[in-house]
mmCIF file of N, CA and C in Angstrom:
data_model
loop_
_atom_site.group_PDB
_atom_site.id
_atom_site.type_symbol
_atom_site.label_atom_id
_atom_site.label_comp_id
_atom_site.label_asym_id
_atom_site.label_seq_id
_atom_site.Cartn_x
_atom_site.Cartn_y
_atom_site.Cartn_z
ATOM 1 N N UNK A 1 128.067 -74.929 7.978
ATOM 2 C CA UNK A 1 128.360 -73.510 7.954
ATOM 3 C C UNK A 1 127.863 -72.915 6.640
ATOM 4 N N UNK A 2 127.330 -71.996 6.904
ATOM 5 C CA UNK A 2 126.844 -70.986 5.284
ATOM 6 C C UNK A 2 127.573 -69.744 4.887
ATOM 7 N N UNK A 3 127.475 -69.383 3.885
ATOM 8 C CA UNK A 3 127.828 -67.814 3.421
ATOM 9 C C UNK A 3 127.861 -66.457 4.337
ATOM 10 N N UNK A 4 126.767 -66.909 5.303
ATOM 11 C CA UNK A 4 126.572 -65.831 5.860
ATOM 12 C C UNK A 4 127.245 -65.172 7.076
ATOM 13 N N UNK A 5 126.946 -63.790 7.098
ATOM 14 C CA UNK A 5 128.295 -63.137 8.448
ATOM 15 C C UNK A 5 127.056 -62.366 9.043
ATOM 16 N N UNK A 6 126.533 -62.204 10.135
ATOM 17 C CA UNK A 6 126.023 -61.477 10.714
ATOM 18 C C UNK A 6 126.664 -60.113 11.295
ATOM 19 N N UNK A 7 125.987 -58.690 11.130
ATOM 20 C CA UNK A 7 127.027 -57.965 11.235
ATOM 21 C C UNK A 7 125.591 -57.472 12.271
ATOM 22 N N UNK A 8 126.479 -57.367 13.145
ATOM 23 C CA UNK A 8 125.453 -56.566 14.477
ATOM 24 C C UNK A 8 125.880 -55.319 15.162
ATOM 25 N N UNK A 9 124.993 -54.528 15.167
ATOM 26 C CA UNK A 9 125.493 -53.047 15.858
ATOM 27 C C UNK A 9 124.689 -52.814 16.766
ATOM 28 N N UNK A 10 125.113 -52.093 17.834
ATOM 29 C CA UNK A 10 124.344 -51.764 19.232
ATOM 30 C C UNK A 10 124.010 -50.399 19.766
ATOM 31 N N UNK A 11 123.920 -50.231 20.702
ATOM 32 C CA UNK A 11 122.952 -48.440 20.892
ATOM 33 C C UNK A 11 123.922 -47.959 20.418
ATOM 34 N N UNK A 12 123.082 -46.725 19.808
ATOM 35 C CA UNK A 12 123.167 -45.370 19.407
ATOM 36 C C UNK A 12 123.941 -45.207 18.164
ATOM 37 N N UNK A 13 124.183 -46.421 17.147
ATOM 38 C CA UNK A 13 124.923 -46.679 16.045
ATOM 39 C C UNK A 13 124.101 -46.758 15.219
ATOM 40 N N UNK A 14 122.535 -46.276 15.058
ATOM 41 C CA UNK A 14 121.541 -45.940 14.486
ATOM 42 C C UNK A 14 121.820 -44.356 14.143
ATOM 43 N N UNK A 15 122.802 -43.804 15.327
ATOM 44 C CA UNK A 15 122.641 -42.180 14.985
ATOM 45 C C UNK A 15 124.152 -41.715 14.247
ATOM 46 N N UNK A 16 124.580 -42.804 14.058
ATOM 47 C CA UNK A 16 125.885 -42.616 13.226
ATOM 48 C C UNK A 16 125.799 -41.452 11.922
ATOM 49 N N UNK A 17 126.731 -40.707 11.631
ATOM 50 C CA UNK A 17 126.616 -39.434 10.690
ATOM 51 C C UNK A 17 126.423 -38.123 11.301
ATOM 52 N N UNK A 18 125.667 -38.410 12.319
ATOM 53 C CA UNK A 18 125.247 -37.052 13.203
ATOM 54 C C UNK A 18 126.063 -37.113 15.002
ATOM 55 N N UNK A 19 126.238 -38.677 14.839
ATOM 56 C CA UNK A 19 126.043 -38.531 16.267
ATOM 57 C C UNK A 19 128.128 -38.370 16.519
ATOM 58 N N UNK A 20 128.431 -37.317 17.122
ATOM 59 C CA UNK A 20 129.765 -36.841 17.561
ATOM 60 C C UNK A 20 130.376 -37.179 15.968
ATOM 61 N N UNK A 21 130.770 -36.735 14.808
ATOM 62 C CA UNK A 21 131.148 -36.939 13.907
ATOM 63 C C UNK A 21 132.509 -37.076 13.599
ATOM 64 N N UNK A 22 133.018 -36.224 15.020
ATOM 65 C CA UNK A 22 134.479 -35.835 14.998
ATOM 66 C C UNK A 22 135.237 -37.474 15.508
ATOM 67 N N UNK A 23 134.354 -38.139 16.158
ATOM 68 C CA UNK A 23 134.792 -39.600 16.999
ATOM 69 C C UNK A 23 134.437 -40.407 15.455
ATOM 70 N N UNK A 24 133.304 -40.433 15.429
ATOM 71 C CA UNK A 24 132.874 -41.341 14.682
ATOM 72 C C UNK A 24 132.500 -41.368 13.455
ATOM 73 N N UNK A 25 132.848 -40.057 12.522
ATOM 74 C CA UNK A 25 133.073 -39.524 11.131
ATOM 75 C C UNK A 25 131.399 -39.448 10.747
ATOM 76 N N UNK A 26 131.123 -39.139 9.780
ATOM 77 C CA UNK A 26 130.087 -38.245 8.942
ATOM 78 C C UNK A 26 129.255 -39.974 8.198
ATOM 79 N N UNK A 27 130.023 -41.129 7.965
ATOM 80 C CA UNK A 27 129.557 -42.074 7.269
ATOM 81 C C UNK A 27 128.118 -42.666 8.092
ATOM 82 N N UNK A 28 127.128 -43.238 7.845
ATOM 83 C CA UNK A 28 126.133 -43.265 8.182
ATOM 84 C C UNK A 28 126.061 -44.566 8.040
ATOM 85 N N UNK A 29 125.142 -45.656 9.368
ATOM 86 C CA UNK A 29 124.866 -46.993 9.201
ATOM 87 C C UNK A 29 124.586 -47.095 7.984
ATOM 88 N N UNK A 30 123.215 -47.074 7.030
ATOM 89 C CA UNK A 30 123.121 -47.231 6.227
ATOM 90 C C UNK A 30 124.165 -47.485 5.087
ATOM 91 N N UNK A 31 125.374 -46.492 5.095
ATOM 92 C CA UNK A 31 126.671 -46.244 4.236
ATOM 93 C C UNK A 31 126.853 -47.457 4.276
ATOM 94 N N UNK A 32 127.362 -47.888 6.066
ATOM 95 C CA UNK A 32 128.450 -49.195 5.729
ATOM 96 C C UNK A 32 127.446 -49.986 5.685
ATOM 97 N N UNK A 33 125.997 -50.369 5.640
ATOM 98 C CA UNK A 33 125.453 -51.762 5.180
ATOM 99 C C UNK A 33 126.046 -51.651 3.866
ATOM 100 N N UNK A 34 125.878 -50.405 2.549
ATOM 101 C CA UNK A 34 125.804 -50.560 1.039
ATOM 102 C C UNK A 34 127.386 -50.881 1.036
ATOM 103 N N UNK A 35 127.969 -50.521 1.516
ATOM 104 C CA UNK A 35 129.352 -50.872 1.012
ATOM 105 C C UNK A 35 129.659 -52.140 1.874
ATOM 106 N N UNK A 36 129.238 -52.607 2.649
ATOM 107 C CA UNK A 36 129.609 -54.179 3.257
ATOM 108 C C UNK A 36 128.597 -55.196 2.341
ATOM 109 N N UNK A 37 127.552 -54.739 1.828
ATOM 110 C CA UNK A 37 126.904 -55.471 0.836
ATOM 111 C C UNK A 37 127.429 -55.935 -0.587
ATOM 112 N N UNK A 38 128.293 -54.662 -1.327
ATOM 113 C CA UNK A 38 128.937 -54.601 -1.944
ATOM 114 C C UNK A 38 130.328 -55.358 -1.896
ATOM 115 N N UNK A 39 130.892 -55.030 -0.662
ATOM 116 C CA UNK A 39 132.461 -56.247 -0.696
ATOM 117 C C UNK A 39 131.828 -57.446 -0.529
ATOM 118 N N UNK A 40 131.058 -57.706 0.059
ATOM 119 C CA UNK A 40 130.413 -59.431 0.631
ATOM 120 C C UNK A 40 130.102 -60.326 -0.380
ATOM 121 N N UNK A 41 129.631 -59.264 -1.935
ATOM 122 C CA UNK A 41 129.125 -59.963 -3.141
ATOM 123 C C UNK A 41 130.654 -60.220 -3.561
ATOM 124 N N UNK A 42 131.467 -59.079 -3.773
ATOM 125 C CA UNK A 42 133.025 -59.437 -4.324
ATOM 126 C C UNK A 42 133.867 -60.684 -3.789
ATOM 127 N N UNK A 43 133.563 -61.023 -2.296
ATOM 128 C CA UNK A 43 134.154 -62.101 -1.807
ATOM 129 C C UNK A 43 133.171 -63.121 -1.619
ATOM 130 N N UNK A 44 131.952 -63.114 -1.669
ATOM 131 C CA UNK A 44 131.118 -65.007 -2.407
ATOM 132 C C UNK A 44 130.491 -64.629 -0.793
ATOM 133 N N UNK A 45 130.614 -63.618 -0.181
ATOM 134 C CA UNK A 45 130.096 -63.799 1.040
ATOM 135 C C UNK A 45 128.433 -62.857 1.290
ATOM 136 N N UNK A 46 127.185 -62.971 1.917
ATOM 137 C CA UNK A 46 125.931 -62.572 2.480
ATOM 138 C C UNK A 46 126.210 -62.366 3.972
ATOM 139 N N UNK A 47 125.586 -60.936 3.557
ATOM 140 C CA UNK A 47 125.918 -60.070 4.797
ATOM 141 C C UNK A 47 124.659 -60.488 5.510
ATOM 142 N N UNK A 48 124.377 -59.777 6.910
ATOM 143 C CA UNK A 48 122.990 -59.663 7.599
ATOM 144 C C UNK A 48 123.394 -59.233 8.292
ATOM 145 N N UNK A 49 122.556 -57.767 8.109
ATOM 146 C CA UNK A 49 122.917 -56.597 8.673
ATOM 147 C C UNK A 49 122.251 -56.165 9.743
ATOM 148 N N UNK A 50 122.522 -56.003 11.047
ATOM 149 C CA UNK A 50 121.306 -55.320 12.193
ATOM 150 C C UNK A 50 121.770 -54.152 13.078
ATOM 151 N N UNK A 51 120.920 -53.836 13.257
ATOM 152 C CA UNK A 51 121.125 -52.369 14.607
ATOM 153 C C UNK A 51 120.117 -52.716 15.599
ATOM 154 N N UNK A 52 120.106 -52.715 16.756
ATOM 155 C CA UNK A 52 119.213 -52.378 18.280
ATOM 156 C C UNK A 52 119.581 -51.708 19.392
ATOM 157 N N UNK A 53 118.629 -50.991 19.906
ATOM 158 C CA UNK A 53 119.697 -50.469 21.173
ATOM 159 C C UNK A 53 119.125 -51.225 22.212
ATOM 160 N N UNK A 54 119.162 -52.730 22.441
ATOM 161 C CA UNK A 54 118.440 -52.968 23.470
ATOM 162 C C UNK A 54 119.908 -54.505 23.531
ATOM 163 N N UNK A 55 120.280 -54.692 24.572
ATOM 164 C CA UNK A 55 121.343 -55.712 24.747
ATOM 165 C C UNK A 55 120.837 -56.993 24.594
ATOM 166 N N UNK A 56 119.405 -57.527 24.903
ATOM 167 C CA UNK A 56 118.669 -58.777 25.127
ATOM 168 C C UNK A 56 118.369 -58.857 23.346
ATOM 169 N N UNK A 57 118.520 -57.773 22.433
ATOM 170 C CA UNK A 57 118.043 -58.340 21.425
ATOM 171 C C UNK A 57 119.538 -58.949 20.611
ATOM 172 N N UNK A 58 120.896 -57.933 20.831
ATOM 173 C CA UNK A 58 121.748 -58.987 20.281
ATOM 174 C C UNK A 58 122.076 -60.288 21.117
ATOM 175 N N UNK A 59 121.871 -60.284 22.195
ATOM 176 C CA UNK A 59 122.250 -61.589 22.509
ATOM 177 C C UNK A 59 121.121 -62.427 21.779
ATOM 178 N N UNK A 60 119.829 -62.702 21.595
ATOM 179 C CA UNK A 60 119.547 -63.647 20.754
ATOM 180 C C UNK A 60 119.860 -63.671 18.966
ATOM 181 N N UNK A 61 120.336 -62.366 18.900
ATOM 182 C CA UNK A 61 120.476 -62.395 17.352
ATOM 183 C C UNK A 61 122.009 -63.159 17.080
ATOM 184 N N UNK A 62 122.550 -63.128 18.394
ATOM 185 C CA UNK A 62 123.622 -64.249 18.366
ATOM 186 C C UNK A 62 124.067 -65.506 18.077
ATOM 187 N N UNK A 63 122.563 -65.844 19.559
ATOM 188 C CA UNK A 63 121.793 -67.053 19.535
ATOM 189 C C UNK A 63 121.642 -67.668 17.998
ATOM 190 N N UNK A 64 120.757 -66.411 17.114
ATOM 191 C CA UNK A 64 120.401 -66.699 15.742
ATOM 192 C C UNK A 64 121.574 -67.453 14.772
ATOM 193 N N UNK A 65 122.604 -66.725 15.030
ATOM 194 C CA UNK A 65 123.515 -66.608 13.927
ATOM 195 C C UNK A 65 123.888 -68.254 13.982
ATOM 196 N N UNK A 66 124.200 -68.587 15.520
ATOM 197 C CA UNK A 66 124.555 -69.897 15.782
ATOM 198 C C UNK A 66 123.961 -70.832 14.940
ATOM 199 N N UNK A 67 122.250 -70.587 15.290
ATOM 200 C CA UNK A 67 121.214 -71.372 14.836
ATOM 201 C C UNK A 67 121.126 -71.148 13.185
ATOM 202 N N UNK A 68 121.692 -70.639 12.426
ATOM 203 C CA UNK A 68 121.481 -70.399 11.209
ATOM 204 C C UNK A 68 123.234 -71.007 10.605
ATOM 205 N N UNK A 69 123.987 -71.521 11.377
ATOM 206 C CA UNK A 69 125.316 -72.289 11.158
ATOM 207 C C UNK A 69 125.730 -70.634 10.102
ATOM 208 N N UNK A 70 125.667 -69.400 11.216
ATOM 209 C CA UNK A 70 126.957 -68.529 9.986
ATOM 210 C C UNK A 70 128.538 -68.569 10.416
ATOM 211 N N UNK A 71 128.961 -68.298 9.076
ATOM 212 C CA UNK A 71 130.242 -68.083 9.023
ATOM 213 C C UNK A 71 130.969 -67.138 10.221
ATOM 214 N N UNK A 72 130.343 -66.167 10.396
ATOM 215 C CA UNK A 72 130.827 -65.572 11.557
ATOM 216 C C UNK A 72 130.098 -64.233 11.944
ATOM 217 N N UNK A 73 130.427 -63.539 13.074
ATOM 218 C CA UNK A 73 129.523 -62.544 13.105
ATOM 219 C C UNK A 73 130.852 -61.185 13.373
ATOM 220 N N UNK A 74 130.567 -60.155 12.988
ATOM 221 C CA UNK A 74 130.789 -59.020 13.103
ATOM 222 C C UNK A 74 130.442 -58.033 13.798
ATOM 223 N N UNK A 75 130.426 -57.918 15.245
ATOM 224 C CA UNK A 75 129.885 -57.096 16.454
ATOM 225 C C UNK A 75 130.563 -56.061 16.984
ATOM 226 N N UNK A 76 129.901 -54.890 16.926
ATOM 227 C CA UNK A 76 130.065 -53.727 17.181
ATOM 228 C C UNK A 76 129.146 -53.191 18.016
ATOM 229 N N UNK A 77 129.462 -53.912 19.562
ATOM 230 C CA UNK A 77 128.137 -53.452 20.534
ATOM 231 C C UNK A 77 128.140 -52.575 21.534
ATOM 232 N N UNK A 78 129.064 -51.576 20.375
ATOM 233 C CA UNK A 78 129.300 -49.739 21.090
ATOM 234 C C UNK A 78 129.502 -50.012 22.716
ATOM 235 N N UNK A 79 128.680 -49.358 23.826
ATOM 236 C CA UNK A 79 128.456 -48.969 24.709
ATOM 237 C C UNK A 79 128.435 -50.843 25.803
ATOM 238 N N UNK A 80 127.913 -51.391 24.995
ATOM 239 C CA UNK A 80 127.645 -52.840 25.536
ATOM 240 C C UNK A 80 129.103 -53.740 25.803
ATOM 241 N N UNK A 81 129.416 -53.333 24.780
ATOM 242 C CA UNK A 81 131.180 -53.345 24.900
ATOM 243 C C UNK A 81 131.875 -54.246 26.183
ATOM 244 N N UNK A 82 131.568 -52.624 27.132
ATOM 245 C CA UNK A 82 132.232 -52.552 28.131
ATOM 246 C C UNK A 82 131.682 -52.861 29.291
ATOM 247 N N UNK A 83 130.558 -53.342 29.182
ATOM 248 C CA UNK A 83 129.702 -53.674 30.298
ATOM 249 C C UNK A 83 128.873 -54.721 30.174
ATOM 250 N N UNK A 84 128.591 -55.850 29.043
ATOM 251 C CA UNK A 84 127.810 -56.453 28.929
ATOM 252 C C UNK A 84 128.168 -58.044 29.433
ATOM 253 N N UNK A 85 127.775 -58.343 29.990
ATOM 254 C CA UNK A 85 128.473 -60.423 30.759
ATOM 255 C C UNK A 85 127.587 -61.044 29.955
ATOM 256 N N UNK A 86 126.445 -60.401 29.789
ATOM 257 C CA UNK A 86 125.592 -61.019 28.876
ATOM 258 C C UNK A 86 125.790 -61.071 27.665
ATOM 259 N N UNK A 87 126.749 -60.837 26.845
ATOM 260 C CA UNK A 87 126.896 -60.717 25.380
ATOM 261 C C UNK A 87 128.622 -61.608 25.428
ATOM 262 N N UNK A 88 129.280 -61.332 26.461
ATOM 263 C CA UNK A 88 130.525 -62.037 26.723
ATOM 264 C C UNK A 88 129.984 -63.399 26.527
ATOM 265 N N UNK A 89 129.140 -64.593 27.600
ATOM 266 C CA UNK A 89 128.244 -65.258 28.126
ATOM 267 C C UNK A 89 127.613 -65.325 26.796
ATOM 268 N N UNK A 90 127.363 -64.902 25.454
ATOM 269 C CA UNK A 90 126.916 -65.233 24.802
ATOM 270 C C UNK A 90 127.797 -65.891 23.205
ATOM 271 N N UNK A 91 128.371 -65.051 23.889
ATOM 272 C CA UNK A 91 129.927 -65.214 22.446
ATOM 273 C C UNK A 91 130.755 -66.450 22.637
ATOM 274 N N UNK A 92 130.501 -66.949 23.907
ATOM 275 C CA UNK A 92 131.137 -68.099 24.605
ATOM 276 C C UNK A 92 130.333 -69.917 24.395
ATOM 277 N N UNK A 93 129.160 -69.328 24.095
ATOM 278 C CA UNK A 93 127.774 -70.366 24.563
ATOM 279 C C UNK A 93 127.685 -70.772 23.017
ATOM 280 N N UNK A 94 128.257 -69.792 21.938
ATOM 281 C CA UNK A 94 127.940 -70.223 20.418
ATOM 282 C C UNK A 94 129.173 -70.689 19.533
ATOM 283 N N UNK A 95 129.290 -71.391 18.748
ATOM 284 C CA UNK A 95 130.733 -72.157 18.020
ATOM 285 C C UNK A 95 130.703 -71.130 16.958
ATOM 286 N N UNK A 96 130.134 -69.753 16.438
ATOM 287 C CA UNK A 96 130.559 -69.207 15.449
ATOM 288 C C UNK A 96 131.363 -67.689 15.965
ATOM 289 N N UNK A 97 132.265 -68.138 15.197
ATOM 290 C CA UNK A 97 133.398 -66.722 15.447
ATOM 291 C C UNK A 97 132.872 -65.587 15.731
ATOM 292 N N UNK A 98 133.587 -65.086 16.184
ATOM 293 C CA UNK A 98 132.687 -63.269 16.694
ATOM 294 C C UNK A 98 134.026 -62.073 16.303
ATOM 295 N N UNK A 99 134.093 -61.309 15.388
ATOM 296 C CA UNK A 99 134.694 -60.432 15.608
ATOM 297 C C UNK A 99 134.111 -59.258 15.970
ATOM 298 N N UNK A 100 135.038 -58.872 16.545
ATOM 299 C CA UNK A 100 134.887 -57.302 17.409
ATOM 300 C C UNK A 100 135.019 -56.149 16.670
ATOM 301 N N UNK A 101 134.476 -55.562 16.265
ATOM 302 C CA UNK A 101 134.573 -53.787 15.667
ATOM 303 C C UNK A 101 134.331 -52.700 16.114
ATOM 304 N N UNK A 102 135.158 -51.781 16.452
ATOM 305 C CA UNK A 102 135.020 -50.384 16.658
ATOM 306 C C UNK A 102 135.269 -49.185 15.724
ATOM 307 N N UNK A 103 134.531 -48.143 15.740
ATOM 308 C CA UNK A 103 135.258 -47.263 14.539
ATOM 309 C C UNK A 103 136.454 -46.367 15.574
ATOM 310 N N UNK A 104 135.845 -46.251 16.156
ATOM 311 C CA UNK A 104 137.209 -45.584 16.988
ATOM 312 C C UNK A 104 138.102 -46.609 18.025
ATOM 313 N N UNK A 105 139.267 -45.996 18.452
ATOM 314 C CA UNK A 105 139.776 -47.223 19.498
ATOM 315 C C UNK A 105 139.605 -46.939 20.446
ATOM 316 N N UNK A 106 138.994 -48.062 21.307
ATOM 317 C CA UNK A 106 138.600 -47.412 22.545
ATOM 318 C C UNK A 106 139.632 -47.586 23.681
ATOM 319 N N UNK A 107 140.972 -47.935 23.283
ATOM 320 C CA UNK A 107 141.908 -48.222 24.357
ATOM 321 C C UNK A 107 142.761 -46.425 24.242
ATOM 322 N N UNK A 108 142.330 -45.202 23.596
ATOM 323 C CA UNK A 108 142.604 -44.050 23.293
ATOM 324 C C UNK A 108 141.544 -43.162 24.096
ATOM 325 N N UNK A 109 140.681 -43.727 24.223
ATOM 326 C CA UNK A 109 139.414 -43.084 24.761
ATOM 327 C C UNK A 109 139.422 -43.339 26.105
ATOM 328 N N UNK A 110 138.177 -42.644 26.472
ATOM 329 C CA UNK A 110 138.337 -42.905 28.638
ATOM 330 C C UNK A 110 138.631 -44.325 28.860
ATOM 331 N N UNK A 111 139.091 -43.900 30.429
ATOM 332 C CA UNK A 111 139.207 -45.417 31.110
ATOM 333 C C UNK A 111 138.330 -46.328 31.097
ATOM 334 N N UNK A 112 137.114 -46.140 31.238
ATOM 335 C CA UNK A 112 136.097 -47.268 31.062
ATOM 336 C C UNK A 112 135.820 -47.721 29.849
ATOM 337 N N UNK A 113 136.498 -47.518 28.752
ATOM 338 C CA UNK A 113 135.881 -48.161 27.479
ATOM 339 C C UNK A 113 137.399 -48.889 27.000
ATOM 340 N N UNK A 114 138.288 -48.829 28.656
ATOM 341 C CA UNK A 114 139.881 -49.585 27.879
ATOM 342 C C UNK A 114 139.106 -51.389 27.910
ATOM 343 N N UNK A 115 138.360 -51.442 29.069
ATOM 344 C CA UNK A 115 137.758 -53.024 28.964
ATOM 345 C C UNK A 115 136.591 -53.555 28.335
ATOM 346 N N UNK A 116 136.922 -54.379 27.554
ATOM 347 C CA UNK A 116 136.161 -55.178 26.502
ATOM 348 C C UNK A 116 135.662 -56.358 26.634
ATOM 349 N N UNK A 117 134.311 -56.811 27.584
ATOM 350 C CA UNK A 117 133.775 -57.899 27.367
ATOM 351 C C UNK A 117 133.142 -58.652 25.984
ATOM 352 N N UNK A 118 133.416 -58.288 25.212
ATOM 353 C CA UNK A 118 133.126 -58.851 23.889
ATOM 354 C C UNK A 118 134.326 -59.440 23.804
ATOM 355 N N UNK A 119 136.247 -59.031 23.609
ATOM 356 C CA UNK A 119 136.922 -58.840 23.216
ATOM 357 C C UNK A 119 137.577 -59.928 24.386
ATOM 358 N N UNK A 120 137.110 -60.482 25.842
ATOM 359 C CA UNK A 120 137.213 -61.315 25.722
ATOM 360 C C UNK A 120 137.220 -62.825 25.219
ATOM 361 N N UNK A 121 136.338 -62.956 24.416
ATOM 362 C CA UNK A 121 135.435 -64.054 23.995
ATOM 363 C C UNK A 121 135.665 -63.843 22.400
ATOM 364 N N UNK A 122 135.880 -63.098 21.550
ATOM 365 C CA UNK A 122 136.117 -62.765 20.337
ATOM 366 C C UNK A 122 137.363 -63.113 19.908
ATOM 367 N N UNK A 123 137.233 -63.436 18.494
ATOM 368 C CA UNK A 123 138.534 -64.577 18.227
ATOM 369 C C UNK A 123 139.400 -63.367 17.503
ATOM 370 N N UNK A 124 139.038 -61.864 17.038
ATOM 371 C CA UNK A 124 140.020 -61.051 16.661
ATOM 372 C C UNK A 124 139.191 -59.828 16.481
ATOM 373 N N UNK A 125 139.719 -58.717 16.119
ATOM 374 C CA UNK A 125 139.404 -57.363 16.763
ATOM 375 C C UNK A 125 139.657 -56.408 15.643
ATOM 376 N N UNK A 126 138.950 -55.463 14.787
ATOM 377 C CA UNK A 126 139.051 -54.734 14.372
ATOM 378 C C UNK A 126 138.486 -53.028 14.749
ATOM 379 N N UNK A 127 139.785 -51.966 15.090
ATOM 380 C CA UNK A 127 139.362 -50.742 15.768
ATOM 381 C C UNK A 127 139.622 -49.872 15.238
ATOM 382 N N UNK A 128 139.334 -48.410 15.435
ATOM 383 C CA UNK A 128 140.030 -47.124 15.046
ATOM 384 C C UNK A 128 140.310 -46.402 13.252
ATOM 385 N N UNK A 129 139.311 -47.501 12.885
ATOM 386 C CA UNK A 129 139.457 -47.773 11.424
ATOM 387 C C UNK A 129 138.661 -47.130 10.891
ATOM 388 N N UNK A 130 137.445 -46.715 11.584
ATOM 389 C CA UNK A 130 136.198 -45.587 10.866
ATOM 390 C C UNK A 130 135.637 -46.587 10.040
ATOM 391 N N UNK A 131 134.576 -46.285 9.500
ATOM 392 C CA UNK A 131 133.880 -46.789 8.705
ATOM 393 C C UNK A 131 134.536 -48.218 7.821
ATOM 394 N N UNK A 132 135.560 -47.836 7.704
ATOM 395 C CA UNK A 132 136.397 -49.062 6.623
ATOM 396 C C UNK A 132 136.581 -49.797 7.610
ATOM 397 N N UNK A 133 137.030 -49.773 8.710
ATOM 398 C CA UNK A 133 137.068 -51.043 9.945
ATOM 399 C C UNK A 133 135.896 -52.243 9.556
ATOM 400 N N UNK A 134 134.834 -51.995 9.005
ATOM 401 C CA UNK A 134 133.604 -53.549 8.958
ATOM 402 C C UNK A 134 134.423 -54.162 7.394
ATOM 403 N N UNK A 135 134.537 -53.294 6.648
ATOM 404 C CA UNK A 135 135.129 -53.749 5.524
ATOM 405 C C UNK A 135 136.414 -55.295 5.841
ATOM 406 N N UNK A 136 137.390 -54.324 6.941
ATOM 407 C CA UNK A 136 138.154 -55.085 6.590
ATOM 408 C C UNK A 136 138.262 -56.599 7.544
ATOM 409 N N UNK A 137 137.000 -55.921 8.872
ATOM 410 C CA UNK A 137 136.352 -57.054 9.541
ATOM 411 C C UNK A 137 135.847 -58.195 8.706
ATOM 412 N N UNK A 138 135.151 -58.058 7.622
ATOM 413 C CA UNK A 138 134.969 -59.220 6.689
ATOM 414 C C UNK A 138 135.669 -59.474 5.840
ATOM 415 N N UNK A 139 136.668 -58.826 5.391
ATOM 416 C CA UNK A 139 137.875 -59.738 4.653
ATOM 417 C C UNK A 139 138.322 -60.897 6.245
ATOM 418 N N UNK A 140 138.183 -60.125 6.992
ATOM 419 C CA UNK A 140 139.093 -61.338 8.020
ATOM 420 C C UNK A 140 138.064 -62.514 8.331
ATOM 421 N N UNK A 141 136.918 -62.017 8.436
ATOM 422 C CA UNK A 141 135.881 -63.533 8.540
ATOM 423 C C UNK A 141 135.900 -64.126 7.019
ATOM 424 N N UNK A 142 136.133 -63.179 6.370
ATOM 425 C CA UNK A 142 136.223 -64.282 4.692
ATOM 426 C C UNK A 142 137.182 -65.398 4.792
ATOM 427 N N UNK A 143 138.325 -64.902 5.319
ATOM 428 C CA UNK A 143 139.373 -65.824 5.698
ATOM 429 C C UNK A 143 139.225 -67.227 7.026
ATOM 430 N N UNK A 144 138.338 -67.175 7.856
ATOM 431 C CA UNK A 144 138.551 -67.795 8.853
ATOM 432 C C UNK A 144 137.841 -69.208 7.989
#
């Protein structure tokens, strides 16, 4: 196992800052890479940071994380969430922890985003937290 936490984000979390601000606040991907870069050095931990909006690319960046023995990964696969077997099916197939992140909670939000195929397969869950939610997602993989 290494230092490292893979932190993966999925569609439309590229348009974070602009995109519905009132759900998902004014902070911008970029923001939380510098400040998850920043706690990761304070706790001995290396981040690796990604965005795609395409589902086939986190499932191998999954694949990756496995293959690179990280500490754990940090997934926030928005929209994929709730619909993906393929990312469930992937969280299942690899021995490194997966936590779940949302900035908003989606068990507050419509009916279709109360079910979480990630959140099956994910060993713990951070939601509703805004921007500070990845923060405190990697204090909890610091710990595992």
């Amino acid at each position: 196992m290494t230092d490292i936490v893979f932190v993966l984000n999925g569609p439309n979390l590229n348009l974070l800052g602009t995109r519905e601000p009132e759900i998902y606040g004014s902070t911008t991907l970029a923001d939380i890479a510098a400040i998850l870069e920043q706690k990761a050095g304070e706790i001995g931990l290396t981040v690796d940071f990604r965005q795609t909006n395409h589902e086939g690319v986190l499932v191998d960046w999954l694949h990756e994380a496995h293959a690179a023995g990280a500490k754990a990964v940090l997934l926030n696969a928005a929209a994929y969430t709730h619909t993906s077997i393929a990312l469930l099916d992937a969280i299942k197939a690899i021995d490194v922890p997966v936590i779940e992140v949302h900035l908003s909670d989606p068990a507050t939000r419509e009916g279709f985003r109360h079910l979480s195929y990630v959140g099956m397969a994910a060993v713990d869950e951070v939601k509703g937290l805004g921007a500070n939610g990845y923060a405190v997602a990697l204090e909890k993989a610091a710990a595992l």
